[in-house]
Coordinates of C-alpha atoms and ligand atoms in Angstrom, one line a residue:
M42 CA 0.0 0.0 0.0
S43 CA 1.6 3.3 -1.0
L44 CA 1.0 6.7 0.3
C45 CA 3.0 9.9 -0.2
S46 CA 2.3 13.3 1.1
T47 CA 4.5 16.2 0.4
S48 CA 4.4 19.0 2.9
L49 CA 6.2 18.3 6.2
P50 CA 5.1 20.5 9.1
A51 CA 7.9 22.6 10.6
E52 CA 7.0 21.5 14.1
T53 CA 5.6 18.4 15.8
D54 CA 5.4 16.7 19.2
V55 CA 6.9 13.3 18.1
L56 CA 8.8 12.4 15.0
I57 CA 8.9 8.7 14.3
A58 CA 11.5 7.4 11.8
G59 CA 10.2 4.1 10.4
C60 CA 6.8 2.9 9.3
G61 CA 7.2 -0.7 10.3
P62 CA 5.0 -2.3 13.0
C63 CA 6.7 -0.3 15.8
G64 CA 6.4 3.1 14.2
L65 CA 2.8 2.5 12.9
M66 CA 1.6 1.2 16.2
L67 CA 3.2 4.2 18.0
A68 CA 1.4 6.5 15.6
N69 CA -1.9 4.8 16.6
E70 CA -1.1 5.1 20.3
L71 CA -0.3 8.8 19.9
G72 CA -2.9 9.6 17.2
R73 CA -5.7 8.3 19.5
R74 CA -4.5 10.7 22.1
G75 CA -4.4 13.6 19.8
I76 CA -0.6 14.1 19.9
R77 CA 1.0 15.6 16.8
V78 CA 3.1 13.1 15.0
V79 CA 5.3 13.1 11.9
L80 CA 5.9 9.6 10.7
A81 CA 8.5 9.1 8.0
D82 CA 9.8 6.1 6.0
I83 CA 12.2 5.7 3.2
K84 CA 10.0 3.1 1.5
D85 CA 7.1 4.0 -0.7
G86 CA 4.6 2.1 1.3
T87 CA 4.1 -0.7 3.8
A88 CA 6.1 -4.0 3.5
F89 CA 5.8 -6.0 0.3
N90 CA 7.4 -9.2 1.7
P91 CA 5.4 -11.2 4.3
Q92 CA 8.1 -11.1 7.0
A93 CA 6.7 -11.9 10.5
N94 CA 3.9 -14.4 10.5
A95 CA 2.7 -14.7 14.1
T96 CA 0.7 -12.1 16.0
Q97 CA 0.8 -13.1 19.6
A98 CA -2.1 -12.9 22.0
R99 CA -0.8 -9.8 23.7
S100 CA -0.4 -7.9 20.4
M101 CA -4.0 -9.0 19.6
E102 CA -5.2 -7.6 22.9
H103 CA -3.6 -4.3 22.1
Y104 CA -5.3 -4.3 18.6
R105 CA -8.5 -5.1 20.5
R106 CA -7.9 -2.0 22.7
H107 CA -7.7 0.0 19.5
G108 CA -10.8 -1.7 18.1
F109 CA -9.2 -3.5 15.2
A110 CA -8.5 -7.0 16.5
D111 CA -11.3 -8.5 14.5
E112 CA -10.1 -6.7 11.3
I113 CA -6.7 -8.3 11.8
R114 CA -8.1 -11.7 12.5
A115 CA -10.0 -11.6 9.3
L116 CA -6.8 -11.2 7.4
G117 CA -4.3 -13.7 6.0
M118 CA -5.6 -17.2 5.5
P119 CA -9.3 -18.1 5.2
D120 CA -10.9 -18.4 8.6
D121 CA -11.2 -22.2 8.2
Y122 CA -7.6 -22.8 7.2
P123 CA -5.7 -24.9 9.7
P124 CA -3.1 -22.7 11.4
D125 CA -1.2 -25.8 12.4
I126 CA 2.6 -26.2 12.7
A127 CA 3.7 -29.3 10.8
Y128 CA 7.1 -31.0 10.2
F129 CA 7.8 -32.9 7.0
T130 CA 10.8 -34.6 5.5
R131 CA 9.7 -32.7 2.3
M132 CA 6.4 -31.2 1.6
A133 CA 5.4 -34.1 -0.6
G134 CA 7.2 -36.6 1.6
Y135 CA 6.6 -37.9 5.1
E136 CA 4.8 -35.9 7.8
L137 CA 6.8 -36.2 11.0
A138 CA 4.9 -34.1 13.5
R139 CA 2.0 -31.7 13.8
F140 CA 0.7 -29.3 16.4
A141 CA -2.9 -28.4 15.7
M142 CA -4.1 -24.9 16.6
P143 CA -7.7 -23.4 16.7
R144 CA -8.8 -22.0 13.4
A145 CA -9.5 -18.2 13.1
R146 CA -13.2 -18.7 12.8
D147 CA -13.2 -20.5 16.3
A148 CA -10.7 -18.2 18.0
K149 CA -13.3 -15.9 19.7
Q150 CA -15.2 -18.8 21.2
V151 CA -12.2 -20.9 22.2
I152 CA -10.6 -18.1 24.2
R153 CA -13.7 -17.6 26.3
G154 CA -13.5 -21.2 27.4
L155 CA -9.8 -21.1 28.4
S156 CA -8.3 -20.2 31.8
G157 CA -5.1 -20.5 33.7
S158 CA -2.1 -19.9 31.4
W159 CA -4.5 -18.8 28.6
S160 CA -6.5 -16.2 30.6
A161 CA -6.6 -13.7 27.8
A162 CA -9.0 -11.6 25.7
E163 CA -7.6 -12.8 22.5
L164 CA -5.8 -15.9 21.0
P165 CA -2.8 -15.5 18.8
H166 CA -3.4 -15.1 15.0
R167 CA -1.3 -16.3 12.2
V168 CA -1.1 -13.5 9.7
S169 CA 1.8 -12.0 7.7
Q170 CA 3.1 -8.7 8.8
K171 CA 2.5 -7.2 5.4
Y172 CA -1.3 -7.4 6.0
V173 CA -1.0 -6.2 9.6
E174 CA 1.0 -3.1 8.5
Q175 CA -1.8 -2.2 6.1
V176 CA -4.3 -2.2 8.9
L177 CA -2.0 -0.2 11.2
L178 CA -1.4 2.3 8.5
K179 CA -5.1 2.6 7.7
H180 CA -5.9 3.4 11.3
A181 CA -3.0 5.7 11.8
R182 CA -4.3 7.7 8.9
K183 CA -7.6 8.2 10.7
Y184 CA -6.0 10.7 13.1
A185 CA -5.7 14.3 11.8
S186 CA -2.8 14.8 14.1
N187 CA -0.7 12.2 12.2
S188 CA 1.3 13.4 9.3
I189 CA 2.5 10.4 7.4
H190 CA 5.3 10.6 4.8
F191 CA 6.7 7.8 2.7
T192 CA 9.8 8.1 0.5
T193 CA 11.1 10.3 3.2
R194 CA 14.3 9.6 5.1
L195 CA 15.7 10.9 8.3
V196 CA 19.2 12.1 7.5
S197 CA 20.3 13.9 10.6
F198 CA 19.1 15.1 14.0
A199 CA 20.4 17.2 16.8
D200 CA 19.1 16.9 20.4
H201 CA 19.2 20.4 21.9
G202 CA 17.8 19.4 25.3
S203 CA 14.5 21.3 24.9
H204 CA 13.7 19.9 21.5
V205 CA 15.2 17.8 18.6
D206 CA 15.8 19.2 15.1
C207 CA 15.4 16.6 12.5
E208 CA 16.5 16.8 8.9
L209 CA 14.4 14.8 6.4
E210 CA 15.1 14.1 2.8
L211 CA 12.0 13.8 0.5
A212 CA 12.7 11.2 -2.1
A213 CA 16.2 9.9 -2.6
G214 CA 18.6 12.8 -3.2
G215 CA 15.6 15.3 -3.2
V216 CA 14.6 18.3 -1.2
R217 CA 15.5 18.5 2.5
S218 CA 13.3 19.9 5.3
T219 CA 13.8 20.5 9.0
V220 CA 11.2 19.5 11.5
R221 CA 11.5 20.6 15.1
T222 CA 10.1 17.9 17.5
K223 CA 9.8 17.4 21.2
Y224 CA 10.8 13.8 20.9
L225 CA 12.4 11.6 18.2
V226 CA 11.7 7.9 18.0
G227 CA 14.0 5.6 16.0
A228 CA 11.7 2.8 14.9
D229 CA 14.0 2.4 11.9
G230 CA 14.7 -1.3 12.0
A231 CA 17.7 -3.5 12.3
R232 CA 20.2 -1.1 10.8
S233 CA 18.8 1.8 12.7
F234 CA 20.3 5.1 11.7
V235 CA 19.1 6.7 14.9
R236 CA 20.8 4.0 17.1
R237 CA 24.1 4.4 15.2
E238 CA 24.0 8.2 15.3
L239 CA 23.6 8.0 19.1
G240 CA 26.5 5.7 19.3
I241 CA 24.5 3.0 21.1
A242 CA 26.0 -0.5 20.7
L243 CA 24.1 -3.7 20.4
T244 CA 25.2 -6.3 23.0
G245 CA 24.7 -10.0 23.1
E246 CA 25.3 -12.7 20.5
A247 CA 25.6 -12.4 16.8
G248 CA 26.5 -15.0 14.2
R249 CA 25.5 -18.2 16.1
Q250 CA 25.8 -21.0 13.6
R251 CA 23.3 -23.9 13.6
E252 CA 22.3 -26.6 11.1
F253 CA 19.1 -24.6 10.8
M254 CA 18.1 -21.1 11.9
G255 CA 21.7 -20.0 12.4
G256 CA 23.7 -18.2 9.8
R257 CA 22.6 -16.9 6.4
M258 CA 19.0 -17.7 5.3
Y259 CA 17.4 -17.2 1.9
A260 CA 13.8 -16.1 1.6
I261 CA 11.6 -16.6 -1.4
Y262 CA 8.1 -15.1 -1.7
L263 CA 6.2 -17.1 -4.2
R264 CA 2.9 -17.9 -5.8
C265 CA 1.8 -21.4 -6.7
P266 CA -1.9 -21.7 -7.7
D267 CA -1.6 -25.5 -8.0
Y268 CA 0.0 -26.1 -4.6
Y269 CA -3.0 -27.3 -2.5
A270 CA -4.5 -29.5 -5.2
S271 CA -1.2 -31.2 -5.9
M272 CA 0.4 -31.8 -2.5
P273 CA -0.5 -35.0 -0.7
N274 CA -0.2 -33.8 2.9
A275 CA -2.7 -31.8 4.9
P276 CA -2.1 -28.1 4.8
A277 CA -0.6 -26.2 7.7
W278 CA 0.3 -22.6 8.4
M279 CA 3.9 -23.2 9.4
N280 CA 5.7 -26.0 7.4
V281 CA 9.2 -27.1 8.5
M282 CA 11.2 -29.3 6.1
V283 CA 13.7 -31.7 7.7
N284 CA 16.0 -33.6 5.3
H285 CA 19.7 -34.0 4.8
E286 CA 19.8 -31.9 1.6
Q287 CA 18.1 -28.8 2.8
R288 CA 16.7 -27.3 6.0
A289 CA 13.8 -24.9 5.4
F290 CA 10.5 -23.6 6.6
M291 CA 7.5 -22.2 4.6
T292 CA 4.6 -20.3 5.9
A293 CA 1.2 -20.0 4.1
V294 CA 0.6 -16.4 3.4
D295 CA -3.0 -16.2 2.0
G296 CA -3.9 -19.9 2.3
K297 CA -4.7 -20.1 -1.4
Q298 CA -1.5 -19.7 -3.4
E299 CA 1.1 -17.5 -1.7
F300 CA 3.9 -18.8 0.4
S301 CA 7.0 -17.5 2.1
Y302 CA 9.8 -20.0 1.7
H303 CA 13.1 -19.8 3.7
F304 CA 16.0 -22.1 3.4
Q305 CA 19.3 -22.3 5.3
L306 CA 22.4 -21.5 3.2
R307 CA 25.0 -24.1 3.7
E308 CA 28.7 -23.4 4.1
G309 CA 30.2 -22.5 0.7
Q310 CA 26.7 -21.8 -0.7
N311 CA 27.1 -18.3 -2.2
E312 CA 23.9 -16.2 -2.1
E313 CA 25.2 -14.0 -4.9
L314 CA 25.1 -17.0 -7.2
I315 CA 21.4 -17.8 -6.5
D316 CA 19.5 -16.7 -9.6
E317 CA 15.8 -17.3 -10.3
A318 CA 16.4 -20.8 -11.7
E319 CA 18.5 -21.8 -8.6
A320 CA 15.9 -20.3 -6.3
R321 CA 13.2 -22.4 -8.0
R322 CA 15.4 -25.5 -7.7
Q323 CA 15.8 -24.9 -4.0
V324 CA 12.0 -24.7 -3.5
Y325 CA 11.6 -27.9 -5.4
T326 CA 14.2 -29.6 -3.2
G327 CA 12.2 -28.8 -0.1
W328 CA 8.9 -29.7 -1.7
G329 CA 10.2 -32.9 -3.3
R330 CA 8.0 -32.0 -6.2
E331 CA 8.0 -29.6 -9.1
L332 CA 5.0 -27.3 -9.7
P333 CA 4.7 -24.1 -11.7
I334 CA 5.7 -21.2 -9.5
E335 CA 6.0 -17.4 -9.8
I336 CA 8.7 -15.9 -7.7
M337 CA 7.7 -12.5 -6.4
S338 CA 10.8 -11.6 -4.4
R339 CA 14.0 -13.1 -3.1
V340 CA 16.2 -11.8 -0.3
S341 CA 18.8 -13.1 2.1
W342 CA 18.8 -12.5 5.8
T343 CA 20.7 -13.6 8.9
A344 CA 19.5 -15.9 11.7
G345 CA 21.4 -16.3 14.9
Y346 CA 21.1 -12.8 16.5
T347 CA 20.4 -12.3 20.2
L348 CA 21.2 -8.6 20.4
V349 CA 19.8 -5.8 22.6
A350 CA 20.9 -2.1 22.5
E351 CA 22.8 -1.1 25.6
K352 CA 20.2 1.6 26.1
M353 CA 16.9 2.5 24.5
Q354 CA 16.8 6.2 25.4
Q355 CA 19.2 9.1 25.4
G356 CA 17.9 12.6 26.1
R357 CA 14.8 13.2 23.9
V358 CA 15.6 10.4 21.6
V359 CA 14.4 6.8 22.0
I360 CA 14.6 3.7 19.9
G361 CA 12.2 0.8 19.7
G362 CA 11.5 -2.4 17.8
D363 CA 14.3 -4.0 15.7
A364 CA 16.3 -0.8 16.1
A365 CA 16.7 -1.8 19.8
H366 CA 16.7 -5.6 19.6
L367 CA 17.4 -8.3 17.1
F368 CA 16.0 -11.8 17.3
T369 CA 16.3 -15.1 15.5
P370 CA 12.7 -15.4 14.5
A371 CA 11.9 -18.6 16.3
G372 CA 8.8 -18.3 18.4
G373 CA 7.7 -15.2 16.4
M374 CA 8.8 -12.7 19.0
G375 CA 10.5 -9.8 17.1
Y376 CA 7.5 -8.0 15.7
N377 CA 5.5 -8.6 18.8
T378 CA 8.2 -7.2 21.0
A379 CA 8.3 -4.2 18.7
I380 CA 4.5 -3.7 19.1
E381 CA 4.8 -3.7 22.9
D382 CA 7.7 -1.2 22.8
A383 CA 5.3 1.1 20.9
V384 CA 2.5 0.5 23.4
N385 CA 4.8 1.2 26.4
L386 CA 6.1 4.3 24.8
G387 CA 2.9 5.7 23.5
W388 CA 1.1 6.7 26.7
K389 CA 4.4 7.9 28.2
L390 CA 5.2 10.3 25.4
A391 CA 1.6 11.5 25.3
A392 CA 1.8 12.2 29.1
L393 CA 5.1 14.1 28.6
V394 CA 3.8 16.2 25.7
R395 CA 0.8 17.1 27.8
G396 CA 3.0 18.0 30.8
E397 CA 1.5 15.2 32.9
G398 CA 4.7 13.2 33.4
G399 CA 8.0 13.6 35.3
A400 CA 11.5 13.0 34.2
R401 CA 11.5 9.4 35.2
L402 CA 8.7 8.5 32.8
L403 CA 10.9 8.4 29.7
Q404 CA 13.7 6.7 31.6
S405 CA 11.2 4.0 32.7
Y406 CA 10.7 3.1 29.0
D407 CA 14.4 2.0 28.9
A408 CA 14.2 0.3 32.3
E409 CA 11.0 -1.6 31.4
R410 CA 11.5 -2.5 27.7
R411 CA 15.2 -3.2 27.8
A412 CA 14.8 -5.9 30.4
V413 CA 12.0 -7.4 28.4
A414 CA 14.1 -7.3 25.3
V415 CA 16.8 -9.3 27.0
R416 CA 14.3 -11.8 28.3
N417 CA 12.6 -12.2 24.9
T418 CA 15.7 -12.5 22.8
G419 CA 16.9 -15.1 25.2
Y420 CA 13.7 -17.1 24.8
A421 CA 14.0 -16.9 21.1
R422 CA 17.6 -18.2 21.2
T423 CA 16.5 -21.2 23.3
L424 CA 13.9 -22.0 20.7
A425 CA 16.2 -21.6 17.8
D426 CA 18.7 -23.9 19.5
S427 CA 16.0 -26.5 19.8
L428 CA 14.7 -26.0 16.3
G429 CA 18.1 -26.0 14.7
G430 CA 19.7 -28.6 16.9
F431 CA 18.2 -31.6 15.3
A432 CA 20.5 -33.3 12.8
A433 CA 18.7 -34.5 9.7
R434 CA 20.3 -37.8 8.4
P435 CA 19.7 -39.4 5.0
E436 CA 17.9 -42.4 6.5
L437 CA 15.0 -40.1 7.6
E438 CA 13.6 -40.6 4.1
A439 CA 14.5 -44.3 3.6
Q440 CA 11.7 -46.8 3.0
T441 CA 13.2 -49.2 5.5
A442 CA 12.8 -50.2 9.1
A443 CA 15.7 -47.9 10.0
G444 CA 14.0 -45.1 8.1
E445 CA 10.7 -45.7 10.0
E446 CA 12.6 -45.6 13.3
A447 CA 14.4 -42.4 12.3
R448 CA 11.1 -40.7 11.5
R449 CA 9.6 -41.9 14.8
V450 CA 12.5 -40.3 16.6
A451 CA 12.2 -37.1 14.6
G452 CA 8.5 -37.0 15.1
E453 CA 8.9 -37.3 18.9
Y454 CA 11.5 -34.5 18.8
Y455 CA 9.4 -32.1 16.8
N456 CA 6.1 -32.9 18.5
H457 CA 7.7 -31.8 21.7
H458 CA 9.5 -28.9 20.2
A459 CA 6.4 -27.5 18.5
R460 CA 4.5 -27.4 21.8
V461 CA 7.4 -25.5 23.4
E462 CA 7.8 -23.0 20.5
F463 CA 4.1 -22.4 19.7
N464 CA 2.3 -22.6 23.0
I465 CA 4.0 -19.6 24.7
P466 CA 1.4 -17.8 26.9
G467 CA 4.3 -17.0 29.4
F468 CA 6.2 -15.2 26.7
T469 CA 3.3 -13.1 25.4
L470 CA 1.4 -12.5 28.6
G471 CA 4.0 -12.8 31.4
A472 CA 6.5 -10.1 30.7
R473 CA 7.0 -7.9 33.8
Y474 CA 8.4 -4.5 34.7
D475 CA 9.6 -5.4 38.2
G476 CA 12.2 -2.8 39.4
S477 CA 10.8 -0.1 37.2
P478 CA 11.0 3.3 38.9
I479 CA 7.3 3.9 38.1
I480 CA 5.9 0.6 39.5
C481 CA 4.7 0.7 43.1
S482 CA 5.9 -2.6 44.4
D483 CA 3.7 -4.1 47.2
G484 CA 6.4 -6.3 48.5
T485 CA 4.9 -9.5 47.1
T486 CA 7.0 -11.8 44.9
P487 CA 5.7 -12.4 41.4
P488 CA 5.3 -16.0 40.2
P489 CA 8.3 -17.5 38.4
D490 CA 8.8 -16.5 34.7
G491 CA 8.5 -19.1 32.0
M492 CA 7.9 -19.1 28.3
N493 CA 5.2 -21.8 28.3
I494 CA 3.4 -20.9 31.5
Y495 CA 1.6 -17.8 32.6
H496 CA 0.4 -17.2 36.1
P497 CA -2.2 -14.4 36.2
T498 CA -1.2 -12.0 38.9
A499 CA -1.9 -8.4 39.8
C500 CA 1.4 -8.2 41.6
P501 CA 2.4 -4.7 40.4
G502 CA 4.6 -4.7 37.3
G503 CA 2.7 -7.3 35.2
R504 CA -0.2 -7.4 32.8
A505 CA -3.5 -6.8 34.7
P506 CA -5.1 -10.3 34.9
H507 CA -7.9 -10.7 32.4
A508 CA -11.4 -12.0 33.2
W509 CA -14.6 -12.4 31.3
L510 CA -17.3 -10.4 33.1
G511 CA -20.8 -11.6 34.0
D512 CA -22.3 -9.7 31.2
G513 CA -20.0 -11.4 28.7
R514 CA -17.6 -8.5 28.2
S515 CA -13.9 -8.7 28.4
L516 CA -12.5 -6.9 31.5
Y517 CA -10.2 -5.1 29.1
D518 CA -13.1 -3.6 27.2
A519 CA -14.3 -2.0 30.4
F520 CA -10.9 -0.4 31.1
N521 CA -10.4 3.3 30.3
L522 CA -8.1 4.4 27.4
E523 CA -5.9 6.1 30.0
W524 CA -5.9 5.1 33.7
T525 CA -8.3 2.8 35.4
L526 CA -8.8 2.3 39.2
L527 CA -10.4 -1.0 39.6
R528 CA -12.6 -1.1 42.8
M529 CA -13.5 -4.7 43.7
R530 CA -15.0 -4.2 47.2
R531 CA -17.9 -1.9 48.0
D532 CA -17.4 0.9 50.5
V533 CA -13.7 1.3 49.7
E534 CA -12.8 5.0 49.5
V535 CA -11.3 6.2 46.2
S536 CA -11.8 9.9 46.4
G537 CA -8.1 10.4 47.2
F538 CA -7.1 8.9 43.9
E539 CA -9.7 10.9 42.0
A540 CA -8.5 14.1 43.6
A541 CA -4.9 13.4 42.9
A542 CA -5.7 12.5 39.3
R543 CA -7.6 15.7 38.9
K544 CA -4.7 17.7 40.3
A545 CA -2.2 15.9 37.9
G546 CA -4.6 16.5 35.0
V547 CA -4.8 12.8 34.3
D548 CA -7.8 11.0 32.9
L549 CA -8.8 8.3 35.5
R550 CA -11.9 6.1 35.5
V551 CA -13.0 4.3 38.6
L552 CA -14.4 1.0 37.5
D553 CA -16.6 -0.7 40.1
L554 CA -16.7 -4.4 39.6
F555 CA -17.9 -6.5 42.5
E556 CA -18.1 -9.7 40.6
D557 CA -17.4 -13.1 42.2
G558 CA -13.8 -14.1 41.9
L559 CA -12.3 -10.8 40.6
R560 CA -11.1 -9.7 44.0
D561 CA -9.5 -13.1 44.6
L562 CA -7.9 -12.8 41.2
Y563 CA -6.4 -9.4 42.0
E564 CA -5.8 -10.2 45.7
A565 CA -6.7 -6.7 46.5
D566 CA -9.7 -4.3 46.9
L567 CA -8.2 -1.7 44.6
A568 CA -5.8 -1.9 41.6
L569 CA -4.5 0.9 39.6
I570 CA -4.1 0.0 35.9
R571 CA -1.9 1.9 33.5
P572 CA -3.0 2.9 30.0
D573 CA -1.0 -0.1 28.7
Q574 CA -3.0 -2.5 31.0
I575 CA -0.1 -3.0 33.4
A576 CA -1.0 -3.2 37.1
A577 CA 0.9 -0.2 38.6
W578 CA -0.2 -0.4 42.2
R579 CA -2.7 -2.4 44.3
G580 CA -3.9 -1.9 47.8
S581 CA -6.9 -1.6 50.1
D582 CA -7.4 2.2 50.6
D583 CA -6.5 5.5 49.1
S584 CA -4.4 6.9 51.9
Q585 CA -1.2 6.9 49.7
A586 CA -2.9 8.2 46.6
D587 CA -0.8 11.3 46.2
A588 CA 2.5 9.4 46.6
V589 CA 1.3 6.6 44.2
W590 CA 0.4 9.1 41.5
R591 CA 3.7 10.9 41.8
Q592 CA 5.5 7.6 41.4
V593 CA 3.5 6.1 38.5
L594 CA 3.8 9.4 36.6
G595 CA 7.5 9.5 36.9
F596 CA 8.0 12.3 39.4
Ligands
FAD621 C1 12.0 -14.1 7.9 C2 11.5 -13.4 9.1 C3 10.4 -13.9 9.8 C4 10.0 -13.3 10.9 N1 9.0 -13.8 11.6 C5 8.5 -13.2 12.7 C6 7.4 -13.7 13.4 O1 6.7 -14.7 13.0 N2 7.0 -13.0 14.5 C7 7.6 -11.9 14.9 O2 7.2 -11.3 16.0 N3 8.7 -11.4 14.3 C8 9.1 -12.0 13.1 N4 10.1 -11.4 12.4 C9 10.7 -10.1 12.8 C10 9.9 -8.9 12.4 O3 9.8 -8.9 11.0 C11 10.6 -7.6 12.8 O4 10.9 -7.8 14.2 C12 9.7 -6.4 12.7 O5 9.6 -6.0 11.3 C13 10.3 -5.2 13.4 O6 9.5 -4.1 13.2 P1 10.1 -2.7 13.3 O7 8.9 -1.7 13.1 O8 10.9 -2.5 14.5 O9 11.1 -2.5 12.1 P2 10.9 -2.7 10.6 O10 9.8 -3.5 10.2 O11 12.3 -3.1 10.0 O12 10.6 -1.2 10.1 C14 11.7 -0.2 10.1 C15 11.3 0.8 9.0 O13 12.2 1.9 9.1 C16 12.4 2.4 7.8 N5 13.7 3.2 7.9 C17 14.9 2.8 8.1 N6 15.8 3.8 8.2 C18 15.1 4.9 8.0 C19 15.4 6.3 8.0 N7 16.6 6.8 8.2 N8 14.4 7.2 7.8 C20 13.1 6.8 7.7 N9 12.7 5.5 7.7 C21 13.7 4.6 7.9 C22 12.5 1.2 7.0 O14 12.3 1.5 5.6 C23 11.4 0.3 7.6 O15 10.2 0.4 6.9 C24 10.6 -12.0 11.3 C25 11.7 -11.5 10.6 C26 12.1 -12.2 9.5 C27 13.3 -11.6 8.7

């Protein structure tokens, strides 16, 4: 989807470099709050290549907060397409393992029946990033305060303490304009210009080699109208090919004819020498069958990163998304972490622009999101080690007893692996901001962190536990856009919080819910919920209201 507009305003509140998921989501967070934004991207529109394929439950909850979760869930594959994860020797060969997932058409009903680790308002959705970006852009454009400019590059900036002057170049080598902004956000991807200009290094691990998902990978975006009618195995969303000749994965993009095929480049395999014919041959190797295909794009990329920026904020400049952390895309965590950076940053920047926040508010973005980036990149590395650690031997495809045994072993391995990689409520719902300067700890200890298990808890610093209300609504749908004070016991005084919020100029809604079980879930009479649905404080009276507000607003 392409969009160009020409005139850049001379001044703005927030300038965002990069219209990927992070920049677009941030434009939605700020646009909804009426904050003036200039959003610029070098490209002439949203992504053409599919890129990320998994939208996690937490990202879906945020899309729900903005009112477009259903729109996103309607995208990608048809709603009855099996979003399974399946492992094959080759696509026309043996199926080794499969992890079946609920179909999109059932997602809304299924999530209402789940509890424990899957206490959530939304299930994950399998959809290519290219479609998600189009929705994010469409909604970002709804807000008159958003000024969106493609074919526009940030070429320099200077932080003057009270504002940042940004120089933007319209079209390659074209006219340059200066925009004065209160804050600059580098959501400018893996090679982030903003991060490099600030001299911020990436720390962690780069270049981990594995048999699969470590080293150079080659991506082919292709169309094959005959695929589903010609392939013998049941369809899946994520297809992993395990054979001694080639290690690859392929995601279904539209569930009809488009696919995103990625294979591991072996030592000595020169990507420069891969022409269209060779790319085609590689696809046929993984498929074990030749079908007419149209290649729409080809690009190489690197797997094996576990990198996090040493800081995510410096003065009035912040970085988020791939600019601040690089994953190996096992588990589908990179884009989802980028979305949560934007959500965390959005309400804070809005509060600062409106004069509602203190100095520690922006610093808390670094404190909160950097720790989560370290956690999430670490989880992704564990998954990549597991996915790539299995050695594929030739007998896997042999029609012999040894071959059968090899396939049984591989099946066991991948059946286990799939459940670890693709059932990750802990990753998506369990990230926490313990130790953040703007979280009011109540001295309780949060449950242990784990990728595959989530313990709903209102221990301050984590996602507010979700519940379905007696009238069928999601608790989250009852939350305010900004702050919510959840009162779960009658006759508890909240006027101290209301008065303090009025004094701070902050939008607070007191939400009275005296439903069975909610107080037990929150283990408190009152809980203060941030605009990003994080529990900031909990307690039993309003005697500390002033101090709580000062802390949660970063004073
Ligand atoms: C093969 C593959 C599969 C993946 N699968 C998943 C998955 O299943 N789940 C998942 O969560 N993640 C996945 N990811 C990762 C995901 O694609 C990225 O994490 C995500 O795109 C990051 O979003 P972003 O907005 O931070 O950056 P990007 O999407 O990279 O956007 C950055 C934007 O900044 C623009 N830009 C750069 N420099 C400038 C400048 N100077 N001025 C203006 N604009 C600029 C660029 O043009 C670009 O549009 C995958 C990645 C790959 C490669």
